[in-house]
Amino acid sequence: MELESVPGVGAKTAAALRELDDPERALSEGDVAALARAPGISEGRAARIARGAIRAEHDDPGGFAATPRAREIFGEALGLVQERTVTDYAAKRLETLYPSGVKDRIEEVRAFTERAMEREPDPDVRAALASVEPLSEPSDVRVRDRCLATSDAERYAEAQEAIPEVSVEVVDDARQLAELARSYSTVVALDEAFAGVDIEGDVRVEPDALSEPASVVPERVLTFFARNRDRVRAAAEVHRVAGLDAPCDLGTLSDALEQLDADGSVRGDDELDRLSTAVDDLDAAVSTAESVANDHLRDAIEERDVTIEGTDLLSLVERGAGVDSLLQRELADEYAAAVEKARDHLVDALQLRDTEATARRAFPDEPAYPVERQEDVVSRLREELTAARDRRATRRKRELADDLAEMRADAESLVTAALELDVELAVARFAADFECTLPEVTDEGGFEIEGGRSPLLDVAFGEVEPVDYSVSGVTVLSGVNSGGKTSTLDLVALVTTLAHMGLPVPAESARIGRVAELHYHAKTQGTLDAGAFEATLREFGGLVTDVAADRPVMVLVDELESITEPGAAATIIAGILESLAEREVTAVFVSHLAEDILAASDADLAIDGIQAEGLVDGELRVNRSPVKGKLARSTPELIVEKLADDGGGEGFYSGLLGKFE
């Protein structure tokens, strides 16, 4: 798939998508999570891109919802499913679903819907899903203690692109390489020519390093898993609770994540902890060791009587000798014991092993008071401990990164599967909440709905009266005020839209003829002025002209007569219906002018009526399912009939009733 051929994907977006491992697969499968990992692509944008790619793949021209009210119905239908998601991702992923007149697209989504409706919306699974989010790709990883080195300019550019987390340096010879080794803890030489060169420091010659970036920058893998650790764990929990087949051993993955700290460092390694603690506590341990030595020496001096003969004192003074000489002569053993205590304390406090010999030289053998550290030795000890810690950390990072790198694809699959489960469960909950069934979508025109109940009404779904309605061709739907004509149109529009989305519909059963466009014209509030009236007629003129056998449409119109005077309206509607009937369009026109329309039309138009069953305690009782071939009685007629039945009026009401015949 050519990325820039996808609607909404320009050169900049295509470049971002190429950063993904397999953007073509992500586009063809509508993988919003993968697309959103591209730089600068949000989940909402990813959903729009995926939708464009799906349309391109199915050669779908779009435009199914052809009017503002049709688009509102689509938005409300999608919203009903989105409300049943747990994750933001699933809500965005559902935006890749849209009503389409393309058969293979409808069938593709129906296959997904069939799988989804087999899911059990388990509350425990939903609770586990609450912590799942799409994986994020860290872009701020920088490693400053390592660098790459090469003498080749082309290799230099390649290295900068392949491993941007570290500095890349150009060197001409071994001398410059040695200078780098003094500035960085580790230098990775990319040129085979440096093999065998003896340079002090951690210099590694790895010509294949660019193909194995994790060996140079294990932090790339570790930071990815550290940032996404909770999300991966949550996805693993979803798999356990839902009984999904995991792409890897969840125990092994959990053990690996347990070794990773929140900042991407390795934890759970006793030797690394020992070295890290030794570096951190070195100054404090040395100071304490000094105190141990001086306390011992002070106690020894206080407890001991030292006698100096006059000639000895004179000799010490003449030589300019001080307390050190006195210590050497009188307290040499005590000083040695004090220093040994200091050394033992330092070694024990820091649990030193390989660096013990250096640590013991931190206090001099020559007597002095107070006993003080040798700063150059302490500095050397710090360098040795730091180097040992860094070597251990790097080795452990590499080992853990190697393990986790092998599990990265599985972790991504784990999270994606959990998120996609949320999408399926949303469809399953929608189907369960509104007692939906998967409709039959045919190439025959018309529709047939049995036991349809609209969830768009402002009443509890359980209180909605079921509606049976079928139409083939062009029909005028009549009915009393507040009898449910508009809600019936909404139900037809909703069922038609959901069916063309490949989703279940709120009905006991339904058959929907596949159409390319749904034109739903809502009731206009008030009479239109001349300009608006002309625009409305042009719209219907364009619709009639564009209808073709290979692009069938459904037209739903609610009280078009409100746009102009009743007499003219009946004539205009009759003309529109005649034109639509000639083109085998499925259409339902709701109108109070049904009789006038039939009288004005030369075509054999069908008439349906939502029948009022009468007035009970002043309230209208209505059969919500339209009756085929029967004009609905009006509310005024029912009231006159009730008055006539009650008697009185000396025949006045009976006379009025006769006028309705």
GROMACS .gro file of N, CA, C and O in nm, residues 416-467:
model
  208
  416THR      N    1  -0.220  -0.510   2.273
  416THR     CA    2  -0.314  -0.490   2.163
  416THR      C    3  -0.434  -0.583   2.176
  416THR      O    4  -0.550  -0.543   2.156
  417ALA      N    5  -0.408  -0.709   2.212
  417ALA     CA    6  -0.518  -0.805   2.228
  417ALA      C    7  -0.613  -0.763   2.339
  417ALA      O    8  -0.736  -0.777   2.327
  418ALA      N    9  -0.558  -0.710   2.449
  418ALA     CA   10  -0.643  -0.665   2.560
  418ALA      C   11  -0.728  -0.546   2.517
  418ALA      O   12  -0.848  -0.539   2.548
  419LEU      N   13  -0.667  -0.453   2.445
  419LEU     CA   14  -0.742  -0.336   2.398
  419LEU      C   15  -0.849  -0.376   2.297
  419LEU      O   16  -0.961  -0.323   2.299
  420GLU      N   17  -0.814  -0.467   2.208
  420GLU     CA   18  -0.912  -0.512   2.109
  420GLU      C   19  -1.026  -0.590   2.177
  420GLU      O   20  -1.139  -0.588   2.130
  421LEU      N   21  -0.993  -0.658   2.286
  421LEU     CA   22  -1.099  -0.726   2.362
  421LEU      C   23  -1.200  -0.624   2.413
  421LEU      O   24  -1.321  -0.649   2.413
  422ASP      N   25  -1.151  -0.508   2.455
  422ASP     CA   26  -1.242  -0.403   2.502
  422ASP      C   27  -1.335  -0.358   2.389
  422ASP      O   28  -1.453  -0.330   2.413
  423VAL      N   29  -1.283  -0.353   2.267
  423VAL     CA   30  -1.366  -0.317   2.152
  423VAL      C   31  -1.476  -0.422   2.133
  423VAL      O   32  -1.594  -0.390   2.116
  424GLU      N   33  -1.437  -0.548   2.138
  424GLU     CA   34  -1.535  -0.656   2.121
  424GLU      C   35  -1.638  -0.657   2.234
  424GLU      O   36  -1.758  -0.675   2.210
  425LEU      N   37  -1.591  -0.634   2.356
  425LEU     CA   38  -1.684  -0.636   2.469
  425LEU      C   39  -1.783  -0.519   2.461
  425LEU      O   40  -1.898  -0.532   2.506
  426ALA      N   41  -1.740  -0.407   2.406
  426ALA     CA   42  -1.832  -0.294   2.390
  426ALA      C   43  -1.945  -0.331   2.295
  426ALA      O   44  -2.063  -0.300   2.320
  427VAL      N   45  -1.911  -0.400   2.187
  427VAL     CA   46  -2.014  -0.446   2.093
  427VAL      C   47  -2.103  -0.549   2.160
  427VAL      O   48  -2.226  -0.548   2.144
  428ALA      N   49  -2.041  -0.639   2.237
  428ALA     CA   50  -2.119  -0.742   2.307
  428ALA      C   51  -2.216  -0.678   2.407
  428ALA      O   52  -2.333  -0.719   2.418
  429ARG      N   53  -2.170  -0.577   2.480
  429ARG     CA   54  -2.257  -0.509   2.577
  429ARG      C   55  -2.368  -0.433   2.506
  429ARG      O   56  -2.483  -0.430   2.551
  430PHE      N   57  -2.335  -0.369   2.395
  430PHE     CA   58  -2.436  -0.298   2.317
  430PHE      C   59  -2.545  -0.396   2.273
  430PHE      O   60  -2.665  -0.368   2.287
  431ALA      N   61  -2.502  -0.511   2.222
  431ALA     CA   62  -2.599  -0.611   2.175
  431ALA      C   63  -2.684  -0.662   2.291
  431ALA      O   64  -2.805  -0.683   2.276
  432ALA      N   65  -2.621  -0.683   2.406
  432ALA     CA   66  -2.695  -0.735   2.521
  432ALA      C   67  -2.789  -0.631   2.580
  432ALA      O   68  -2.904  -0.660   2.612
  433ASP      N   69  -2.740  -0.507   2.593
  433ASP     CA   70  -2.821  -0.401   2.656
  433ASP      C   71  -2.946  -0.369   2.576
  433ASP      O   72  -3.050  -0.334   2.634
  434PHE      N   73  -2.937  -0.380   2.444
  434PHE     CA   74  -3.050  -0.341   2.359
  434PHE      C   75  -3.110  -0.461   2.285
  434PHE      O   76  -3.181  -0.443   2.186
  435GLU      N   77  -3.082  -0.581   2.337
  435GLU     CA   78  -3.142  -0.704   2.286
  435GLU      C   79  -3.134  -0.709   2.133
  435GLU      O   80  -3.235  -0.725   2.064
  436CYS      N   81  -3.011  -0.696   2.084
  436CYS     CA   82  -2.987  -0.683   1.940
  436CYS      C   83  -2.973  -0.819   1.872
  436CYS      O   84  -2.944  -0.921   1.936
  437THR      N   85  -2.992  -0.815   1.744
  437THR     CA   86  -2.967  -0.932   1.659
  437THR      C   87  -2.888  -0.885   1.537
  437THR      O   88  -2.891  -0.767   1.502
  438LEU      N   89  -2.817  -0.977   1.476
  438LEU     CA   90  -2.743  -0.942   1.356
  438LEU      C   91  -2.838  -0.947   1.237
  438LEU      O   92  -2.899  -1.051   1.210
  439PRO      N   93  -2.857  -0.835   1.167
  439PRO     CA   94  -2.957  -0.831   1.060
  439PRO      C   95  -2.909  -0.902   0.934
  439PRO      O   96  -2.790  -0.926   0.915
  440GLU      N   97  -3.005  -0.931   0.849
  440GLU     CA   98  -2.973  -0.982   0.716
  440GLU      C   99  -2.960  -0.862   0.623
  440GLU      O  100  -3.050  -0.778   0.615
  441VAL      N  101  -2.847  -0.852   0.556
  441VAL     CA  102  -2.825  -0.743   0.460
  441VAL      C  103  -2.826  -0.805   0.321
  441VAL      O  104  -2.743  -0.891   0.290
  442THR      N  105  -2.921  -0.762   0.238
  442THR     CA  106  -2.940  -0.825   0.108
  442THR      C  107  -2.922  -0.722  -0.003
  442THR      O  108  -2.913  -0.601   0.020
  443ASP      N  109  -2.918  -0.773  -0.125
  443ASP     CA  110  -2.910  -0.686  -0.242
  443ASP      C  111  -3.049  -0.648  -0.292
  443ASP      O  112  -3.062  -0.577  -0.393
  444GLU      N  113  -3.151  -0.695  -0.224
  444GLU     CA  114  -3.288  -0.657  -0.259
  444GLU      C  115  -3.322  -0.526  -0.188
  444GLU      O  116  -3.271  -0.496  -0.081
  445GLY      N  117  -3.410  -0.448  -0.249
  445GLY     CA  118  -3.447  -0.321  -0.191
  445GLY      C  119  -3.539  -0.335  -0.073
  445GLY      O  120  -3.589  -0.443  -0.041
  446GLY      N  121  -3.562  -0.222  -0.007
  446GLY     CA  122  -3.657  -0.219   0.103
  446GLY      C  123  -3.598  -0.265   0.235
  446GLY      O  124  -3.479  -0.291   0.247
  447PHE      N  125  -3.686  -0.275   0.335
  447PHE     CA  126  -3.643  -0.322   0.467
  447PHE      C  127  -3.761  -0.388   0.537
  447PHE      O  128  -3.878  -0.365   0.503
  448GLU      N  129  -3.728  -0.470   0.633
  448GLU     CA  130  -3.830  -0.537   0.714
  448GLU      C  131  -3.777  -0.550   0.856
  448GLU      O  132  -3.674  -0.613   0.879
  449ILE      N  133  -3.846  -0.487   0.949
  449ILE     CA  134  -3.804  -0.485   1.089
  449ILE      C  135  -3.914  -0.545   1.175
  449ILE      O  136  -4.030  -0.504   1.164
  450GLU      N  137  -3.876  -0.641   1.258
  450GLU     CA  138  -3.972  -0.701   1.351
  450GLU      C  139  -3.923  -0.680   1.493
  450GLU      O  140  -3.809  -0.709   1.526
  451GLY      N  141  -4.014  -0.629   1.576
  451GLY     CA  142  -3.980  -0.608   1.717
  451GLY      C  143  -3.868  -0.508   1.736
  451GLY      O  144  -3.787  -0.523   1.828
  452GLY      N  145  -3.866  -0.405   1.652
  452GLY     CA  146  -3.762  -0.303   1.665
  452GLY      C  147  -3.792  -0.206   1.776
  452GLY      O  148  -3.905  -0.159   1.792
  453ARG      N  149  -3.690  -0.175   1.857
  453ARG     CA  150  -3.705  -0.078   1.965
  453ARG      C  151  -3.589   0.021   1.960
  453ARG      O  152  -3.472  -0.020   1.958
  454SER      N  153  -3.621   0.147   1.958
  454SER     CA  154  -3.516   0.249   1.944
  454SER      C  155  -3.457   0.287   2.079
  454SER      O  156  -3.530   0.329   2.170
  455PRO      N  157  -3.325   0.277   2.094
  455PRO     CA  158  -3.260   0.323   2.218
  455PRO      C  159  -3.237   0.474   2.218
  455PRO      O  160  -3.177   0.527   2.311
  456LEU      N  161  -3.283   0.542   2.113
  456LEU     CA  162  -3.263   0.687   2.104
  456LEU      C  163  -3.374   0.765   2.173
  456LEU      O  164  -3.364   0.887   2.186
  457LEU      N  165  -3.479   0.698   2.217
  457LEU     CA  166  -3.591   0.766   2.282
  457LEU      C  167  -3.555   0.806   2.425
  457LEU      O  168  -3.469   0.744   2.489
  458ASP      N  169  -3.622   0.910   2.473
  458ASP     CA  170  -3.594   0.960   2.608
  458ASP      C  171  -3.673   0.883   2.714
  458ASP      O  172  -3.731   0.941   2.806
  459VAL      N  173  -3.676   0.754   2.702
  459VAL     CA  174  -3.738   0.668   2.803
  459VAL      C  175  -3.647   0.547   2.822
  459VAL      O  176  -3.561   0.518   2.738
  460ALA      N  177  -3.664   0.479   2.933
  460ALA     CA  178  -3.584   0.359   2.957
  460ALA      C  179  -3.610   0.258   2.846
  460ALA      O  180  -3.724   0.242   2.800
  461PHE      N  181  -3.505   0.191   2.803
  461PHE     CA  182  -3.519   0.101   2.688
  461PHE      C  183  -3.623  -0.007   2.714
  461PHE      O  184  -3.697  -0.046   2.623
  462GLY      N  185  -3.632  -0.053   2.836
  462GLY     CA  186  -3.729  -0.158   2.869
  462GLY      C  187  -3.873  -0.112   2.853
  462GLY      O  188  -3.964  -0.196   2.844
  463GLU      N  189  -3.895   0.019   2.851
  463GLU     CA  190  -4.031   0.072   2.839
  463GLU      C  191  -4.068   0.105   2.695
  463GLU      O  192  -4.181   0.148   2.668
  464VAL      N  193  -3.975   0.088   2.602
  464VAL     CA  194  -4.001   0.121   2.462
  464VAL      C  195  -4.090   0.014   2.400
  464VAL      O  196  -4.061  -0.107   2.412
  465GLU      N  197  -4.197   0.056   2.333
  465GLU     CA  198  -4.287  -0.038   2.267
  465GLU      C  199  -4.224  -0.088   2.137
  465GLU      O  200  -4.172  -0.009   2.059
  466PRO      N  201  -4.226  -0.218   2.112
  466PRO     CA  202  -4.166  -0.271   1.989
  466PRO      C  203  -4.247  -0.231   1.866
  466PRO      O  204  -4.369  -0.213   1.873
  467VAL      N  205  -4.178  -0.218   1.754
  467VAL     CA  206  -4.240  -0.177   1.628
  467VAL      C  207  -4.207  -0.279   1.520
  467VAL      O  208  -4.091  -0.320   1.505
   0.00000   0.00000   0.00000
